[in-house]
PDB file of C-alpha atoms in Angstrom:
ATOM      1  CA  MET A   1      74.162  93.408 104.527  1.00  0.00           C
ATOM      2  CA  LYS A   2      75.964  96.645 105.055  1.00  0.00           C
ATOM      3  CA  LYS A   3      78.388  97.657 102.397  1.00  0.00           C
ATOM      4  CA  PRO A   4      81.831  98.588 103.841  1.00  0.00           C
ATOM      5  CA  LEU A   5      82.607 102.263 103.829  1.00  0.00           C
ATOM      6  CA  PRO A   6      85.132 103.389 101.233  1.00  0.00           C
ATOM      7  CA  TYR A   7      88.645 104.094 102.451  1.00  0.00           C
ATOM      8  CA  ASP A   8      89.178 107.709 103.506  1.00  0.00           C
ATOM      9  CA  PRO A   9      92.842 108.843 103.831  1.00  0.00           C
ATOM     10  CA  ARG A  10      91.873 112.071 105.608  1.00  0.00           C
ATOM     11  CA  SER A  11      92.131 110.269 108.941  1.00  0.00           C
ATOM     12  CA  LEU A  12      95.868 110.047 108.301  1.00  0.00           C
ATOM     13  CA  HIS A  13      96.212 113.767 108.902  1.00  0.00           C
ATOM     14  CA  LEU A  14      94.345 113.433 112.203  1.00  0.00           C
ATOM     15  CA  ILE A  15      96.683 110.669 113.372  1.00  0.00           C
ATOM     16  CA  TYR A  16      99.729 112.732 112.393  1.00  0.00           C
ATOM     17  CA  SER A  17      98.427 115.831 114.147  1.00  0.00           C
ATOM     18  CA  SER A  18      97.635 113.870 117.305  1.00  0.00           C
ATOM     19  CA  LEU A  19     101.086 112.301 117.460  1.00  0.00           C
ATOM     20  CA  LEU A  20     102.764 115.657 116.804  1.00  0.00           C
ATOM     21  CA  LEU A  21     100.682 117.326 119.507  1.00  0.00           C
ATOM     22  CA  LEU A  22     101.581 114.537 121.939  1.00  0.00           C
ATOM     23  CA  GLN A  23     105.279 115.060 121.211  1.00  0.00           C
ATOM     24  CA  LEU A  24     105.019 118.800 121.706  1.00  0.00           C
ATOM     25  CA  VAL A  25     103.101 118.433 124.974  1.00  0.00           C
ATOM     26  CA  VAL A  26     105.546 115.890 126.392  1.00  0.00           C
ATOM     27  CA  THR A  27     108.452 118.086 125.276  1.00  0.00           C
ATOM     28  CA  SER A  28     106.921 121.086 127.036  1.00  0.00           C
ATOM     29  CA  VAL A  29     106.311 119.104 130.217  1.00  0.00           C
ATOM     30  CA  VAL A  30     109.896 117.812 130.233  1.00  0.00           C
ATOM     31  CA  LEU A  31     111.213 121.317 129.630  1.00  0.00           C
ATOM     32  CA  TYR A  32     109.146 122.655 132.522  1.00  0.00           C
ATOM     33  CA  ALA A  33     110.035 119.797 134.878  1.00  0.00           C
ATOM     34  CA  ALA A  34     113.761 119.841 134.169  1.00  0.00           C
ATOM     35  CA  GLN A  35     114.379 123.555 133.750  1.00  0.00           C
ATOM     36  CA  ASP A  36     115.796 124.147 137.241  1.00  0.00           C
ATOM     37  CA  THR A  37     117.921 121.043 137.681  1.00  0.00           C
ATOM     38  CA  ALA A  38     119.099 120.058 134.205  1.00  0.00           C
ATOM     39  CA  VAL A  39     122.428 121.058 132.699  1.00  0.00           C
ATOM     40  CA  ILE A  40     124.050 120.332 129.362  1.00  0.00           C
ATOM     41  CA  SER A  41     126.975 117.989 129.819  1.00  0.00           C
ATOM     42  CA  TYR A  42     128.625 115.250 127.833  1.00  0.00           C
ATOM     43  CA  ASP A  43     130.784 112.689 129.556  1.00  0.00           C
ATOM     44  CA  ILE A  44     132.317 110.157 127.198  1.00  0.00           C
ATOM     45  CA  THR A  45     132.627 107.594 129.995  1.00  0.00           C
ATOM     46  CA  ARG A  46     128.825 107.474 130.454  1.00  0.00           C
ATOM     47  CA  ILE A  47     127.464 104.972 127.966  1.00  0.00           C
ATOM     48  CA  THR A  48     124.019 106.606 127.808  1.00  0.00           C
ATOM     49  CA  ASN A  49     125.504 109.864 126.533  1.00  0.00           C
ATOM     50  CA  THR A  50     126.337 108.077 123.318  1.00  0.00           C
ATOM     51  CA  ALA A  51     123.874 105.172 123.298  1.00  0.00           C
ATOM     52  CA  ALA A  52     120.623 107.135 123.650  1.00  0.00           C
ATOM     53  CA  PRO A  53     121.261 109.509 120.702  1.00  0.00           C
ATOM     54  CA  ALA A  54     122.577 106.561 118.679  1.00  0.00           C
ATOM     55  CA  ALA A  55     119.399 104.590 119.429  1.00  0.00           C
ATOM     56  CA  ALA A  56     117.311 107.567 118.291  1.00  0.00           C
ATOM     57  CA  GLY A  57     119.342 107.754 115.081  1.00  0.00           C
ATOM     58  CA  LEU A  58     118.873 104.032 114.486  1.00  0.00           C
ATOM     59  CA  ASN A  59     115.131 104.490 114.942  1.00  0.00           C
ATOM     60  CA  ALA A  60     115.178 107.190 112.258  1.00  0.00           C
ATOM     61  CA  PHE A  61     116.971 104.816 109.885  1.00  0.00           C
ATOM     62  CA  PHE A  62     114.529 102.032 110.796  1.00  0.00           C
ATOM     63  CA  GLY A  63     111.636 104.373 110.014  1.00  0.00           C
ATOM     64  CA  LYS A  64     113.181 105.162 106.632  1.00  0.00           C
ATOM     65  CA  TRP A  65     113.575 101.417 105.999  1.00  0.00           C
ATOM     66  CA  ILE A  66     109.874 100.919 106.818  1.00  0.00           C
ATOM     67  CA  TRP A  67     109.032 103.669 104.313  1.00  0.00           C
ATOM     68  CA  THR A  68     111.199 102.117 101.563  1.00  0.00           C
ATOM     69  CA  LYS A  69     109.762  98.628 102.072  1.00  0.00           C
ATOM     70  CA  GLY A  70     106.243 100.041 102.091  1.00  0.00           C
ATOM     71  CA  MET A  71     106.803 101.871  98.813  1.00  0.00           C
ATOM     72  CA  GLN A  72     108.056  98.629  97.260  1.00  0.00           C
ATOM     73  CA  HIS A  73     104.950  96.858  98.519  1.00  0.00           C
ATOM     74  CA  ILE A  74     102.704  99.610  97.145  1.00  0.00           C
ATOM     75  CA  SER A  75     104.239  99.336  93.689  1.00  0.00           C
ATOM     76  CA  ALA A  76     103.420  95.608  93.662  1.00  0.00           C
ATOM     77  CA  GLU A  77      99.742  96.053  94.593  1.00  0.00           C
ATOM     78  CA  GLU A  78      97.015  96.341  91.971  1.00  0.00           C
ATOM     79  CA  GLU A  79      94.064  98.014  93.689  1.00  0.00           C
ATOM     80  CA  LEU A  80      94.142 101.710  94.560  1.00  0.00           C
ATOM     81  CA  GLU A  81      92.353 101.166  97.865  1.00  0.00           C
ATOM     82  CA  ASP A  82      94.949  98.566  98.909  1.00  0.00           C
ATOM     83  CA  LYS A  83      97.720 100.992  97.974  1.00  0.00           C
ATOM     84  CA  LEU A  84      96.172 103.706 100.142  1.00  0.00           C
ATOM     85  CA  ARG A  85      95.775 101.324 103.087  1.00  0.00           C
ATOM     86  CA  THR A  86      99.414 100.273 102.783  1.00  0.00           C
ATOM     87  CA  LEU A  87     100.475 103.915 102.581  1.00  0.00           C
ATOM     88  CA  THR A  88      98.566 104.625 105.779  1.00  0.00           C
ATOM     89  CA  LYS A  89     100.200 101.689 107.577  1.00  0.00           C
ATOM     90  CA  VAL A  90     103.654 102.748 106.414  1.00  0.00           C
ATOM     91  CA  HIS A  91     103.111 106.306 107.643  1.00  0.00           C
ATOM     92  CA  VAL A  92     101.782 105.247 111.035  1.00  0.00           C
ATOM     93  CA  TRP A  93     104.586 102.749 111.679  1.00  0.00           C
ATOM     94  CA  GLN A  94     107.234 105.273 110.666  1.00  0.00           C
ATOM     95  CA  TRP A  95     105.694 107.876 112.973  1.00  0.00           C
ATOM     96  CA  ILE A  96     105.528 105.423 115.879  1.00  0.00           C
ATOM     97  CA  VAL A  97     109.216 104.543 115.494  1.00  0.00           C
ATOM     98  CA  VAL A  98     110.259 108.203 115.398  1.00  0.00           C
ATOM     99  CA  GLN A  99     107.954 109.080 118.293  1.00  0.00           C
ATOM    100  CA  PHE A 100     109.427 106.264 120.376  1.00  0.00           C
ATOM    101  CA  ALA A 101     112.895 107.730 119.864  1.00  0.00           C
ATOM    102  CA  THR A 102     111.688 111.166 120.972  1.00  0.00           C
ATOM    103  CA  ILE A 103     110.054 109.760 124.113  1.00  0.00           C
ATOM    104  CA  LEU A 104     113.240 107.813 124.870  1.00  0.00           C
ATOM    105  CA  LEU A 105     115.370 110.951 124.637  1.00  0.00           C
ATOM    106  CA  LEU A 106     112.935 112.993 126.712  1.00  0.00           C
ATOM    107  CA  SER A 107     112.905 110.258 129.356  1.00  0.00           C
ATOM    108  CA  TYR A 108     116.688 110.367 129.575  1.00  0.00           C
ATOM    109  CA  THR A 109     116.473 114.147 129.902  1.00  0.00           C
ATOM    110  CA  LEU A 110     114.372 113.705 133.037  1.00  0.00           C
ATOM    111  CA  ILE A 111     116.207 110.683 134.429  1.00  0.00           C
ATOM    112  CA  GLU A 112     119.682 112.137 134.144  1.00  0.00           C
ATOM    113  CA  ALA A 113     118.746 115.837 134.392  1.00  0.00           C
ATOM    114  CA  ASN A 114     120.803 116.495 131.277  1.00  0.00           C
ATOM    115  CA  PHE A 115     119.601 118.728 128.462  1.00  0.00           C
ATOM    116  CA  PHE A 116     122.089 117.006 126.164  1.00  0.00           C
ATOM    117  CA  TYR A 117     119.328 114.491 125.373  1.00  0.00           C
ATOM    118  CA  PHE A 118     116.752 117.259 125.072  1.00  0.00           C
ATOM    119  CA  ILE A 119     118.667 118.781 122.163  1.00  0.00           C
ATOM    120  CA  PHE A 120     118.467 115.482 120.279  1.00  0.00           C
ATOM    121  CA  ALA A 121     114.781 115.183 121.180  1.00  0.00           C
ATOM    122  CA  LEU A 122     114.135 118.594 119.612  1.00  0.00           C
ATOM    123  CA  VAL A 123     115.945 117.473 116.464  1.00  0.00           C
ATOM    124  CA  ASN A 124     113.727 114.399 116.453  1.00  0.00           C
ATOM    125  CA  VAL A 125     110.581 116.536 116.775  1.00  0.00           C
ATOM    126  CA  VAL A 126     111.702 118.625 113.800  1.00  0.00           C
ATOM    127  CA  TYR A 127     112.351 115.416 111.863  1.00  0.00           C
ATOM    128  CA  PHE A 128     108.864 114.212 112.783  1.00  0.00           C
ATOM    129  CA  ILE A 129     107.418 117.431 111.387  1.00  0.00           C
ATOM    130  CA  THR A 130     109.068 116.646 108.046  1.00  0.00           C
ATOM    131  CA  LEU A 131     107.218 113.316 107.982  1.00  0.00           C
ATOM    132  CA  ARG A 132     103.911 114.999 107.143  1.00  0.00           C
ATOM    133  CA  PRO A 133     101.541 112.610 105.358  1.00  0.00           C
ATOM    134  CA  LYS A 134     102.681 112.196 101.766  1.00  0.00           C
ATOM    135  CA  ILE A 135      99.135 111.559 100.570  1.00  0.00           C
ATOM    136  CA  PHE A 136      98.486 115.293 100.726  1.00  0.00           C
ATOM    137  CA  THR A 137     101.390 116.063  98.424  1.00  0.00           C
ATOM    138  CA  PHE A 138     100.302 113.413  95.903  1.00  0.00           C
ATOM    139  CA  ASN A 139      96.890 114.952  95.306  1.00  0.00           C
ATOM    140  CA  GLU A 140      97.597 118.586  96.330  1.00  0.00           C
ATOM    141  CA  GLY A 141      95.615 118.413  99.538  1.00  0.00           C
ATOM    142  CA  ILE A 142      92.350 116.879 100.551  1.00  0.00           C
TER     143      ILE A 142
END
């Protein structure tokens, strides 16, 4: 029988880099596609002008909630390998939630030709950059 390979957290950095690159590419494409027609405007009577940024903010809070629950779960586990697997899952789910919010805002930028959403998408990309894998800060890099 083959013995299972030991857990390797270095793949976490690859996942993070791929998701960040995807966000940057989609952001660049939206910027290029909307540069001639989009304006920055905020109309309080349009529900999406408030709802889309609010949904992105709620996704950020949901991602933080995922992180907090994951850390509680990690503190209850005994085995180091299980802790690392849980840490990986927590990171990936948090990144997916934040990435979904960015894609939502970039979609609204294209749909409504309004760079108002693009500004929030850029803030979300910067927030995503701050979510670098914590495993590398725990052991000073791999």
